[in-house]
Tab-separated table of C-alpha atoms in Angstrom:
chain	number	residue	atom	x	y	z
A	253	UNK	CA	102.699	87.751	108.257
A	254	UNK	CA	103.981	85.532	105.669
A	255	UNK	CA	105.440	86.816	102.478
A	256	UNK	CA	106.289	85.090	99.372
A	257	UNK	CA	108.652	86.112	97.023
A	258	UNK	CA	109.566	84.991	93.355
A	259	UNK	CA	112.911	85.749	91.723
A	260	UNK	CA	113.270	86.504	88.498
A	261	UNK	CA	109.958	87.718	87.754
A	262	UNK	CA	110.598	87.134	84.143
A	263	UNK	CA	112.893	84.845	82.449
A	264	UNK	CA	113.397	84.046	78.477
A	265	UNK	CA	115.819	81.245	77.608
A	266	UNK	CA	116.568	79.151	74.273
A	267	UNK	CA	115.444	75.815	74.223
A	268	UNK	CA	117.346	73.143	75.950
A	269	UNK	CA	118.737	75.214	78.878
A	270	UNK	CA	118.215	73.971	82.578
A	271	UNK	CA	116.473	76.311	84.773
A	272	UNK	CA	116.248	77.523	88.358
A	273	UNK	CA	113.115	79.285	89.498
A	274	UNK	CA	113.417	80.679	93.211
A	275	UNK	CA	110.649	81.094	95.903
A	276	UNK	CA	111.606	82.591	99.258
A	277	UNK	CA	109.363	82.757	102.117
A	278	UNK	CA	109.648	85.011	105.348
A	279	UNK	CA	108.164	82.450	108.084
A	280	UNK	CA	109.591	79.176	107.945
A	281	UNK	CA	106.790	77.627	110.034
A	282	UNK	CA	105.308	76.143	107.160
A	283	UNK	CA	102.835	72.993	106.492
A	284	UNK	CA	103.680	72.507	103.021
A	285	UNK	CA	105.023	74.434	99.905
A	286	UNK	CA	103.295	74.151	96.152
A	287	UNK	CA	104.503	74.823	92.738
A	288	UNK	CA	101.939	75.496	90.218
A	289	UNK	CA	101.864	76.207	86.397
A	290	UNK	CA	99.748	78.999	84.958
A	291	UNK	CA	99.167	79.251	81.098
A	292	UNK	CA	97.867	82.731	79.808
A	293	UNK	CA	93.757	82.660	80.144
A	294	UNK	CA	93.833	79.378	82.022
A	295	UNK	CA	93.911	78.479	85.649
A	296	UNK	CA	96.526	76.929	87.747
A	297	UNK	CA	97.763	73.670	87.443
A	298	UNK	CA	99.607	71.699	90.553
A	299	UNK	CA	102.949	70.506	89.527
A	300	UNK	CA	104.906	69.658	92.672
A	301	UNK	CA	103.991	69.522	96.310
A	302	UNK	CA	106.627	69.629	99.233
A	303	UNK	CA	105.485	68.705	102.635
A	304	UNK	CA	107.319	70.624	105.505
A	305	UNK	CA	109.348	67.477	106.349
A	306	UNK	CA	110.602	66.612	102.986
A	307	UNK	CA	113.442	67.995	101.128
A	308	UNK	CA	112.490	67.668	97.349
A	309	UNK	CA	110.114	66.240	95.041
A	310	UNK	CA	110.539	64.794	91.499
A	311	UNK	CA	108.317	64.559	88.739
A	312	UNK	CA	109.943	63.964	85.262
A	313	UNK	CA	111.875	67.110	84.297
A	314	UNK	CA	110.992	69.202	87.209
A	315	UNK	CA	112.695	68.718	90.784
A	316	UNK	CA	111.681	71.104	93.763
A	317	UNK	CA	113.608	71.462	96.704
A	318	UNK	CA	112.831	73.015	100.456
A	319	UNK	CA	115.317	74.581	102.574
A	320	UNK	CA	112.881	75.587	105.344
A	321	UNK	CA	115.469	76.898	107.815
A	322	UNK	CA	116.371	79.111	105.242
A	323	UNK	CA	112.824	79.741	103.789
A	324	UNK	CA	113.793	78.892	100.719
A	325	UNK	CA	112.415	76.264	97.725
A	326	UNK	CA	113.791	76.351	93.830
A	327	UNK	CA	111.913	74.721	91.099
A	328	UNK	CA	114.495	73.182	88.479
A	329	UNK	CA	113.776	72.767	85.086
A	330	UNK	CA	115.900	70.340	83.284
A	331	UNK	CA	116.206	70.532	79.392
A	332	UNK	CA	113.734	73.301	78.604
A	333	UNK	CA	110.936	73.019	75.992
A	334	UNK	CA	109.019	75.927	74.240
A	335	UNK	CA	105.842	73.784	76.184
A	336	UNK	CA	107.339	74.733	79.459
A	337	UNK	CA	106.666	78.463	78.722
A	338	UNK	CA	104.071	79.739	81.582
A	339	UNK	CA	104.175	81.541	84.684
A	340	UNK	CA	105.099	79.288	87.683
A	341	UNK	CA	104.096	80.343	90.998
A	342	UNK	CA	105.032	79.136	94.371
A	343	UNK	CA	102.409	79.063	97.280
A	344	UNK	CA	103.174	78.125	101.017
A	345	UNK	CA	100.394	77.089	103.251
A	346	UNK	CA	101.535	77.706	107.233
A	347	UNK	CA	101.097	75.382	109.912
A	348	UNK	CA	97.870	75.380	111.543
A	349	UNK	CA	96.230	77.317	108.661
A	350	UNK	CA	94.312	76.841	105.659
A	351	UNK	CA	95.025	79.799	103.831
A	352	UNK	CA	97.931	79.643	101.412
A	353	UNK	CA	100.244	82.568	100.213
A	354	UNK	CA	101.065	82.840	96.902
A	355	UNK	CA	104.232	84.753	95.250
A	356	UNK	CA	103.577	86.885	92.340
A	357	UNK	CA	105.068	84.084	89.759
A	358	UNK	CA	107.693	83.970	87.414
A	359	UNK	CA	107.004	84.267	83.844
A	360	UNK	CA	108.964	81.645	81.886
A	361	UNK	CA	109.356	81.994	77.732
A	362	UNK	CA	111.527	79.261	76.164
A	363	UNK	CA	111.837	80.194	72.847
A	364	UNK	CA	113.047	77.886	70.040
B	208	UNK	CA	84.517	67.663	78.971
B	209	UNK	CA	85.747	70.694	81.220
B	210	UNK	CA	86.237	69.468	84.556
B	211	UNK	CA	85.830	73.266	86.374
B	212	UNK	CA	84.002	75.749	84.404
B	213	UNK	CA	83.173	79.362	85.016
B	214	UNK	CA	81.069	81.635	83.323
B	215	UNK	CA	81.486	84.303	81.798
B	216	UNK	CA	84.783	84.220	80.985
B	217	UNK	CA	84.854	88.063	80.534
B	218	UNK	CA	82.779	90.619	82.360
B	219	UNK	CA	82.944	94.349	81.674
B	220	UNK	CA	80.523	96.460	83.519
B	221	UNK	CA	79.890	99.608	85.594
B	222	UNK	CA	80.779	100.652	88.900
B	223	UNK	CA	77.637	100.245	90.895
B	224	UNK	CA	76.342	97.282	89.359
B	225	UNK	CA	75.381	94.142	90.706
B	226	UNK	CA	76.967	90.688	88.583
B	227	UNK	CA	77.331	87.162	89.187
B	228	UNK	CA	79.927	84.904	88.350
B	229	UNK	CA	79.062	81.155	87.963
B	230	UNK	CA	81.271	78.115	88.332
B	231	UNK	CA	80.338	74.389	88.130
B	232	UNK	CA	82.345	71.482	88.892
B	233	UNK	CA	81.737	67.806	87.201
B	234	UNK	CA	84.470	65.549	89.243
B	235	UNK	CA	82.119	65.062	91.961
B	236	UNK	CA	84.381	67.049	94.657
B	237	UNK	CA	83.098	68.124	97.958
B	238	UNK	CA	84.953	71.171	98.225
B	239	UNK	CA	84.836	74.269	96.123
B	240	UNK	CA	86.692	77.915	96.013
B	241	UNK	CA	86.877	81.319	94.743
B	242	UNK	CA	90.147	82.967	94.268
B	243	UNK	CA	91.196	86.370	93.350
B	244	UNK	CA	94.269	87.471	91.190
B	245	UNK	CA	94.813	91.412	91.182
B	246	UNK	CA	96.481	93.072	88.501
B	247	UNK	CA	99.866	92.975	90.421
B	248	UNK	CA	99.244	89.270	89.840
B	249	UNK	CA	98.996	88.101	93.435
B	250	UNK	CA	96.630	85.286	94.138
B	251	UNK	CA	94.750	85.308	96.927
B	252	UNK	CA	92.071	82.454	98.279
B	253	UNK	CA	88.765	84.248	99.114
B	254	UNK	CA	85.856	81.670	100.110
B	255	UNK	CA	85.979	78.010	100.364
B	256	UNK	CA	82.803	75.803	100.839
B	257	UNK	CA	82.972	72.133	101.876
B	258	UNK	CA	79.625	70.169	101.238
B	259	UNK	CA	77.810	73.363	100.855
B	260	UNK	CA	79.169	74.891	104.024
B	261	UNK	CA	81.396	77.710	104.526
B	262	UNK	CA	84.737	76.753	105.856
B	263	UNK	CA	87.163	79.914	104.828
B	264	UNK	CA	85.702	83.570	104.647
B	265	UNK	CA	89.151	85.466	104.003
B	266	UNK	CA	88.013	89.146	105.094
B	267	UNK	CA	86.253	89.481	101.704
B	268	UNK	CA	83.919	92.649	101.790
B	269	UNK	CA	80.457	91.930	102.624
B	270	UNK	CA	79.542	93.208	98.907
B	271	UNK	CA	80.692	89.596	98.008
B	272	UNK	CA	78.542	86.863	98.588
B	273	UNK	CA	79.262	83.196	97.841
B	274	UNK	CA	76.431	80.870	97.387
B	275	UNK	CA	76.704	77.089	96.993
B	276	UNK	CA	73.192	75.473	95.653
B	277	UNK	CA	74.586	72.261	95.500
B	278	UNK	CA	77.991	70.270	95.815
B	279	UNK	CA	78.678	71.008	91.948
B	280	UNK	CA	78.067	74.595	92.039
B	281	UNK	CA	79.412	77.682	93.782
B	282	UNK	CA	78.660	80.819	92.643
B	283	UNK	CA	79.752	84.553	93.616
B	284	UNK	CA	77.595	87.925	93.640
B	285	UNK	CA	79.082	90.556	93.587
B	286	UNK	CA	76.900	93.940	94.705
B	287	UNK	CA	77.815	97.666	94.280
B	288	UNK	CA	80.961	96.837	92.072
B	289	UNK	CA	83.937	98.876	92.659
B	290	UNK	CA	86.812	99.664	90.561
B	291	UNK	CA	89.064	97.566	93.015
B	292	UNK	CA	87.392	94.592	92.191
B	293	UNK	CA	88.621	94.461	88.730
B	294	UNK	CA	91.001	91.306	88.771
B	295	UNK	CA	90.649	87.704	87.172
B	296	UNK	CA	88.465	85.337	89.631
B	297	UNK	CA	89.223	81.613	89.515
B	298	UNK	CA	87.044	78.943	90.658
B	299	UNK	CA	88.384	75.447	92.069
B	300	UNK	CA	87.574	72.325	93.560
B	301	UNK	CA	89.018	69.381	95.211
B	302	UNK	CA	88.158	65.894	96.316
B	303	UNK	CA	87.338	67.101	100.082
B	304	UNK	CA	88.901	69.038	102.563
B	305	UNK	CA	91.530	66.698	103.458
B	306	UNK	CA	92.782	66.745	99.592
B	307	UNK	CA	93.264	70.755	99.404
B	308	UNK	CA	96.492	70.454	97.795
B	309	UNK	CA	95.255	68.855	94.880
B	310	UNK	CA	92.940	71.414	93.403
B	311	UNK	CA	91.793	71.755	89.894
B	312	UNK	CA	90.965	75.106	88.677
B	313	UNK	CA	88.526	76.939	86.293
B	314	UNK	CA	90.270	79.040	83.385
B	315	UNK	CA	89.074	82.506	85.223
B	316	UNK	CA	86.695	85.039	84.900
B	317	UNK	CA	88.179	88.322	83.641
B	318	UNK	CA	86.278	91.250	85.496
B	319	UNK	CA	86.799	94.889	84.493
B	320	UNK	CA	85.057	97.596	86.365
B	321	UNK	CA	84.569	100.854	84.699
């Protein structure tokens, strides 16, 4: 059974810092891994999708890497801003299944 | 112009009652989903419909019955509500079954069963 763990559970940083959020999964036979953002009182917004054959994806100040063999992904946020404050979730989709497994998220606060 | 909308936003009800949550998307998508996020923040998929046809039913109790009257709507009816049903329920949609990774989520319905 796939398990997804996100560390840290919560993070509070001053504006401008570079951040690394971690996601680990127990079964390396994945189809893809996706990072989402969840704002309070709202649904999820997809940030980055990494296919199992890829090593990383970038979008603006966000960079996500994938190391399937070690069961890890990291989300790097450069030059953090207060608007980045949200909960960040990673979701792993196993090969041969349509059912994703989500982590519990990292709650990020970026203060001015 | 909300892409995926859910009603109600909040729902407080007594144990044993029957309630419905409605979801509508105006994106012209073929595929819709229901997710449950429990108090520990775990998000799990419950159902998926593609062109009004049930594709995923992820070990959800029979008390939960999704209904898709048309491609733009996927409603969730819950019978005999239990305390453990308290959670945030999210509806989502994607262009089609092949575009599952690009899902658009609704704002969620916060259900509290007393």
